[in-house]
Each structure stands twice: as C-alpha cells, then as structure tokens.
C-alpha cells in the first residue's frame, strides 16, 4: 500500500509539470501478467529520456512509475528504472477446511482463481521501441525486479513483459 501511495503521488507530480503538448504522450498496451496497461509519459532531455506512470490491470492490479534512457542514437533501445507494480504471483496460502464437501471444493476453487497478488518493489526495464523513444509507434518492454507481495509481504523477484502502442 505504501508503494501504491508513492506511485499515485508521483503520477500527480508528473501531471502538474508545465509542459507543451508535444512532451506528454499516452500509450495503451498489454502483456503478462498485466493484460491492460494505460500509461502517460513525459519526454525530457531532447527526447532521449522519458518519465512515465501507468496503471497495470491483470491477475491483480497496481501502479508504477519509471524512467527510461535511450541507449542508441536511433533511440530504439532504452534501459530504465521502475518502482511500483512489477508482476503478479499466486498467494501460497492453503485453502482452509479439511472437509471434502462440495461447498468447500467449490469455495477453494474460487479462492485459487482469485488469490494472485502484485509484487511491489524496485526493478530494471529494457524497451525496444520500433519508432524510437518518445515517438509514436509500437514498443516491447521487459521488467524485472525485487519487492514484496501486496498482501503476504513475502519478499521475491518478479517481472513481466508488455507490448504497447504510443500515440
């Protein structure tokens, strides 16, 4: 919960900057473990860097903010840092009850489907941008980091992959 509050505050700070319309971009994408990822970004340093904030919706949900820097002159490869929702893992809690009744079996089935939790933490990202950083077009991003589960507070590594289109 602390990380989500930090991410929301960072998003609000990002949105309060006085920038021209060309510096702010929006994108929508999806991947694994998040199926829908709307994102807003702010271009900096002559288009070679960007700050972004997104909301990740999938098996569970969460906010994240990040920074990317282009590695090449064509700006098609970028490395970055991300804080917030990194991925989703299944909660390891066992389903309660020792009965083999039909109600307990069905209840445990629903719990098993919906017991995923977001890993919030700090990670690294690599992006391949088909048109270049801060340009309209398709992007593939890989995130990998370390954090803790949003419910269980279990420490773990997690990550994800997404494909998105920047407008």
PDB file of C-alpha atoms in Angstrom:
ATOM      1  CA  UNK A   1       0.000   0.000   0.000  1.00  0.00           C
ATOM      2  CA  UNK A   2       2.907   2.355   0.691  1.00  0.00           C
ATOM      3  CA  UNK A   3       4.252   1.830  -2.830  1.00  0.00           C
ATOM      4  CA  UNK A   4       0.833   2.483  -4.423  1.00  0.00           C
ATOM      5  CA  UNK A   5       0.541   5.745  -2.461  1.00  0.00           C
ATOM      6  CA  UNK A   6       4.030   6.755  -3.602  1.00  0.00           C
ATOM      7  CA  UNK A   7       3.192   5.903  -7.216  1.00  0.00           C
ATOM      8  CA  UNK A   8      -0.037   7.896  -7.103  1.00  0.00           C
ATOM      9  CA  UNK A   9       1.789  10.910  -5.615  1.00  0.00           C
ATOM     10  CA  UNK A  10       4.457  10.608  -8.325  1.00  0.00           C
ATOM     11  CA  UNK A  11       1.779  10.470 -11.018  1.00  0.00           C
ATOM     12  CA  UNK A  12       0.153  13.621  -9.670  1.00  0.00           C
ATOM     13  CA  UNK A  13       3.543  15.345  -9.562  1.00  0.00           C
ATOM     14  CA  UNK A  14       4.245  14.250 -13.141  1.00  0.00           C
ATOM     15  CA  UNK A  15       0.904  15.670 -14.277  1.00  0.00           C
ATOM     16  CA  UNK A  16       1.485  19.062 -12.612  1.00  0.00           C
ATOM     17  CA  UNK A  17       4.595  19.904 -14.657  1.00  0.00           C
ATOM     18  CA  UNK A  18       4.021  22.750 -17.104  1.00  0.00           C
ATOM     19  CA  UNK A  19       4.924  21.156 -20.439  1.00  0.00           C
ATOM     20  CA  UNK A  20       3.953  21.618 -24.045  1.00  0.00           C
ATOM     21  CA  UNK A  21       1.530  19.180 -25.647  1.00  0.00           C
ATOM     22  CA  UNK A  22       4.326  17.535 -27.651  1.00  0.00           C
ATOM     23  CA  UNK A  23       6.151  16.486 -24.476  1.00  0.00           C
ATOM     24  CA  UNK A  24       3.279  14.449 -22.998  1.00  0.00           C
ATOM     25  CA  UNK A  25       2.338  11.131 -24.611  1.00  0.00           C
ATOM     26  CA  UNK A  26      -0.205   8.429 -23.932  1.00  0.00           C
ATOM     27  CA  UNK A  27       0.043   4.730 -24.647  1.00  0.00           C
ATOM     28  CA  UNK A  28      -2.046   1.615 -24.160  1.00  0.00           C
ATOM     29  CA  UNK A  29      -0.791  -1.931 -24.084  1.00  0.00           C
ATOM     30  CA  UNK A  30      -0.969  -5.338 -22.520  1.00  0.00           C
ATOM     31  CA  UNK A  31       1.076  -8.391 -21.786  1.00  0.00           C
ATOM     32  CA  UNK A  32       1.781 -10.791 -18.978  1.00  0.00           C
ATOM     33  CA  UNK A  33       0.875 -10.680 -16.078  1.00  0.00           C
ATOM     34  CA  UNK A  34      -0.951  -7.402 -16.766  1.00  0.00           C
ATOM     35  CA  UNK A  35      -3.488  -7.531 -19.598  1.00  0.00           C
ATOM     36  CA  UNK A  36      -4.264  -3.789 -19.871  1.00  0.00           C
ATOM     37  CA  UNK A  37      -1.699  -1.042 -19.204  1.00  0.00           C
ATOM     38  CA  UNK A  38      -2.698   2.581 -19.819  1.00  0.00           C
ATOM     39  CA  UNK A  39       0.292   4.917 -19.496  1.00  0.00           C
ATOM     40  CA  UNK A  40       1.161   8.621 -19.563  1.00  0.00           C
ATOM     41  CA  UNK A  41       4.732   9.773 -20.197  1.00  0.00           C
ATOM     42  CA  UNK A  42       6.783  12.944 -20.227  1.00  0.00           C
ATOM     43  CA  UNK A  43       9.655  13.413 -22.694  1.00  0.00           C
ATOM     44  CA  UNK A  44      12.839  15.056 -21.385  1.00  0.00           C
ATOM     45  CA  UNK A  45      16.407  15.824 -22.464  1.00  0.00           C
ATOM     46  CA  UNK A  46      15.725  16.382 -26.186  1.00  0.00           C
ATOM     47  CA  UNK A  47      13.699  13.162 -26.419  1.00  0.00           C
ATOM     48  CA  UNK A  48      16.439  10.827 -25.178  1.00  0.00           C
ATOM     49  CA  UNK A  49      14.762  10.242 -21.808  1.00  0.00           C
ATOM     50  CA  UNK A  50      11.227   9.814 -20.515  1.00  0.00           C
ATOM     51  CA  UNK A  51       9.363   9.628 -17.210  1.00  0.00           C
ATOM     52  CA  UNK A  52       6.201   7.535 -17.140  1.00  0.00           C
ATOM     53  CA  UNK A  53       3.377   6.420 -14.885  1.00  0.00           C
ATOM     54  CA  UNK A  54       0.989   3.575 -15.555  1.00  0.00           C
ATOM     55  CA  UNK A  55      -1.814   1.520 -14.072  1.00  0.00           C
ATOM     56  CA  UNK A  56      -1.437  -2.232 -14.531  1.00  0.00           C
ATOM     57  CA  UNK A  57      -4.609  -4.348 -14.711  1.00  0.00           C
ATOM     58  CA  UNK A  58      -4.494  -8.155 -14.885  1.00  0.00           C
ATOM     59  CA  UNK A  59      -4.494 -11.047 -12.423  1.00  0.00           C
ATOM     60  CA  UNK A  60      -4.134  -8.260  -9.828  1.00  0.00           C
ATOM     61  CA  UNK A  61      -3.525  -4.534 -10.312  1.00  0.00           C
ATOM     62  CA  UNK A  62      -1.143  -1.799  -9.283  1.00  0.00           C
ATOM     63  CA  UNK A  63       0.516   1.491 -10.164  1.00  0.00           C
ATOM     64  CA  UNK A  64       4.105   2.012 -11.224  1.00  0.00           C
ATOM     65  CA  UNK A  65       6.316   4.927 -12.218  1.00  0.00           C
ATOM     66  CA  UNK A  66       9.573   4.792 -14.095  1.00  0.00           C
ATOM     67  CA  UNK A  67      12.348   6.442 -16.032  1.00  0.00           C
ATOM     68  CA  UNK A  68      13.895   5.325 -19.330  1.00  0.00           C
ATOM     69  CA  UNK A  69      17.016   6.496 -21.163  1.00  0.00           C
ATOM     70  CA  UNK A  70      17.796   5.770 -24.833  1.00  0.00           C
ATOM     71  CA  UNK A  71      20.982   3.739 -25.345  1.00  0.00           C
ATOM     72  CA  UNK A  72      21.484   4.321 -29.065  1.00  0.00           C
ATOM     73  CA  UNK A  73      21.334   7.352 -31.354  1.00  0.00           C
ATOM     74  CA  UNK A  74      18.251   5.985 -33.162  1.00  0.00           C
ATOM     75  CA  UNK A  75      16.587   5.734 -29.694  1.00  0.00           C
ATOM     76  CA  UNK A  76      15.256   2.218 -30.391  1.00  0.00           C
ATOM     77  CA  UNK A  77      16.830   0.642 -27.289  1.00  0.00           C
ATOM     78  CA  UNK A  78      16.199   2.015 -23.779  1.00  0.00           C
ATOM     79  CA  UNK A  79      17.110   0.984 -20.233  1.00  0.00           C
ATOM     80  CA  UNK A  80      15.199   2.182 -17.235  1.00  0.00           C
ATOM     81  CA  UNK A  81      14.231   2.016 -13.586  1.00  0.00           C
ATOM     82  CA  UNK A  82      10.722   1.222 -12.384  1.00  0.00           C
ATOM     83  CA  UNK A  83       9.155   1.435  -8.934  1.00  0.00           C
ATOM     84  CA  UNK A  84       5.773   0.008  -8.034  1.00  0.00           C
ATOM     85  CA  UNK A  85       3.930  -2.949  -9.543  1.00  0.00           C
ATOM     86  CA  UNK A  86       6.489  -5.337 -11.053  1.00  0.00           C
ATOM     87  CA  UNK A  87       4.479  -8.506 -11.537  1.00  0.00           C
ATOM     88  CA  UNK A  88       1.939 -10.886 -10.062  1.00  0.00           C
ATOM     89  CA  UNK A  89       2.379 -14.181  -8.259  1.00  0.00           C
ATOM     90  CA  UNK A  90      -0.024 -16.600  -6.692  1.00  0.00           C
ATOM     91  CA  UNK A  91      -0.525 -16.283  -2.932  1.00  0.00           C
ATOM     92  CA  UNK A  92       0.742 -19.506  -1.322  1.00  0.00           C
ATOM     93  CA  UNK A  93      -1.907 -19.664   1.427  1.00  0.00           C
ATOM     94  CA  UNK A  94      -3.633 -23.023   1.593  1.00  0.00           C
ATOM     95  CA  UNK A  95      -7.390 -23.179   1.307  1.00  0.00           C
ATOM     96  CA  UNK A  96      -8.909 -23.620   4.781  1.00  0.00           C
ATOM     97  CA  UNK A  97     -11.032 -26.529   5.915  1.00  0.00           C
ATOM     98  CA  UNK A  98     -10.453 -30.235   5.988  1.00  0.00           C
ATOM     99  CA  UNK A  99     -13.876 -31.218   4.672  1.00  0.00           C
ATOM    100  CA  UNK A 100     -14.247 -32.690   1.226  1.00  0.00           C
ATOM    101  CA  UNK A 101     -17.738 -31.284   0.849  1.00  0.00           C
ATOM    102  CA  UNK A 102     -18.896 -29.875  -2.467  1.00  0.00           C
ATOM    103  CA  UNK A 103     -19.203 -26.362  -0.986  1.00  0.00           C
ATOM    104  CA  UNK A 104     -15.631 -26.427   0.326  1.00  0.00           C
ATOM    105  CA  UNK A 105     -14.290 -27.727  -3.001  1.00  0.00           C
ATOM    106  CA  UNK A 106     -16.109 -25.008  -4.977  1.00  0.00           C
ATOM    107  CA  UNK A 107     -15.062 -22.314  -2.478  1.00  0.00           C
ATOM    108  CA  UNK A 108     -11.430 -23.410  -2.644  1.00  0.00           C
ATOM    109  CA  UNK A 109     -11.654 -23.371  -6.457  1.00  0.00           C
ATOM    110  CA  UNK A 110     -12.730 -19.707  -6.440  1.00  0.00           C
ATOM    111  CA  UNK A 111     -10.046 -18.810  -3.905  1.00  0.00           C
ATOM    112  CA  UNK A 112      -7.434 -20.500  -6.109  1.00  0.00           C
ATOM    113  CA  UNK A 113      -8.541 -18.450  -9.142  1.00  0.00           C
ATOM    114  CA  UNK A 114      -8.518 -15.067  -7.366  1.00  0.00           C
ATOM    115  CA  UNK A 115      -5.616 -15.397  -4.901  1.00  0.00           C
ATOM    116  CA  UNK A 116      -2.998 -13.639  -7.028  1.00  0.00           C
ATOM    117  CA  UNK A 117      -1.145 -10.649  -5.575  1.00  0.00           C
ATOM    118  CA  UNK A 118       1.004  -7.896  -7.036  1.00  0.00           C
ATOM    119  CA  UNK A 119       4.703  -7.672  -6.230  1.00  0.00           C
ATOM    120  CA  UNK A 120       5.579  -4.040  -5.438  1.00  0.00           C
ATOM    121  CA  UNK A 121       9.220  -3.044  -5.498  1.00  0.00           C
ATOM    122  CA  UNK A 122      12.137  -1.666  -7.484  1.00  0.00           C
ATOM    123  CA  UNK A 123      13.257  -3.015 -10.836  1.00  0.00           C
ATOM    124  CA  UNK A 124      15.021  -2.533 -14.146  1.00  0.00           C
ATOM    125  CA  UNK A 125      13.422  -2.345 -17.564  1.00  0.00           C
ATOM    126  CA  UNK A 126      14.567  -2.835 -21.141  1.00  0.00           C
ATOM    127  CA  UNK A 127      12.482  -1.498 -24.013  1.00  0.00           C
ATOM    128  CA  UNK A 128      12.726  -1.984 -27.736  1.00  0.00           C
ATOM    129  CA  UNK A 129      10.908   0.870 -29.487  1.00  0.00           C
ATOM    130  CA  UNK A 130      10.180   0.297 -33.180  1.00  0.00           C
ATOM    131  CA  UNK A 131       9.993   4.058 -33.969  1.00  0.00           C
ATOM    132  CA  UNK A 132      12.290   5.329 -31.210  1.00  0.00           C
ATOM    133  CA  UNK A 133      11.877   6.637 -27.664  1.00  0.00           C
ATOM    134  CA  UNK A 134       9.140   9.295 -27.335  1.00  0.00           C
ATOM    135  CA  UNK A 135       7.898   8.653 -30.891  1.00  0.00           C
ATOM    136  CA  UNK A 136       4.503   7.288 -31.910  1.00  0.00           C
ATOM    137  CA  UNK A 137       4.653   3.574 -32.515  1.00  0.00           C
ATOM    138  CA  UNK A 138       4.971   0.105 -31.014  1.00  0.00           C
ATOM    139  CA  UNK A 139       7.122  -0.823 -28.028  1.00  0.00           C
ATOM    140  CA  UNK A 140       8.085  -4.072 -26.262  1.00  0.00           C
ATOM    141  CA  UNK A 141       9.169  -3.724 -22.617  1.00  0.00           C
ATOM    142  CA  UNK A 142      10.612  -6.261 -20.167  1.00  0.00           C
ATOM    143  CA  UNK A 143      10.591  -5.512 -16.416  1.00  0.00           C
ATOM    144  CA  UNK A 144      12.459  -7.444 -13.737  1.00  0.00           C
ATOM    145  CA  UNK A 145      12.880  -6.509 -10.101  1.00  0.00           C
ATOM    146  CA  UNK A 146      12.657  -7.377  -6.440  1.00  0.00           C
ATOM    147  CA  UNK A 147       9.974  -6.449  -3.938  1.00  0.00           C
ATOM    148  CA  UNK A 148       7.278  -7.792  -1.675  1.00  0.00           C
ATOM    149  CA  UNK A 149       3.780  -9.147  -2.113  1.00  0.00           C
ATOM    150  CA  UNK A 150       0.988  -6.617  -1.607  1.00  0.00           C
ATOM    151  CA  UNK A 151      -0.912  -8.920   0.791  1.00  0.00           C
ATOM    152  CA  UNK A 152       1.557 -11.510   2.105  1.00  0.00           C
ATOM    153  CA  UNK A 153       4.576  -9.139   2.361  1.00  0.00           C
ATOM    154  CA  UNK A 154       6.657 -12.057   1.063  1.00  0.00           C
ATOM    155  CA  UNK A 155       9.991 -10.901  -0.432  1.00  0.00           C
ATOM    156  CA  UNK A 156      10.517 -12.107  -4.002  1.00  0.00           C
ATOM    157  CA  UNK A 157      11.741 -11.387  -7.528  1.00  0.00           C
ATOM    158  CA  UNK A 158       9.145 -10.734 -10.217  1.00  0.00           C
ATOM    159  CA  UNK A 159       8.729  -9.277 -13.658  1.00  0.00           C
ATOM    160  CA  UNK A 160       6.653  -9.028 -16.765  1.00  0.00           C
ATOM    161  CA  UNK A 161       6.539  -8.283 -20.457  1.00  0.00           C
ATOM    162  CA  UNK A 162       4.277  -5.889 -22.342  1.00  0.00           C
ATOM    163  CA  UNK A 163       3.574  -4.708 -25.863  1.00  0.00           C
ATOM    164  CA  UNK A 164       2.105  -1.227 -26.216  1.00  0.00           C
ATOM    165  CA  UNK A 165       1.385   1.497 -28.717  1.00  0.00           C
ATOM    166  CA  UNK A 166       2.334   5.117 -28.001  1.00  0.00           C
ATOM    167  CA  UNK A 167       0.114   7.782 -29.588  1.00  0.00           C
TER     168      UNK A 167
END
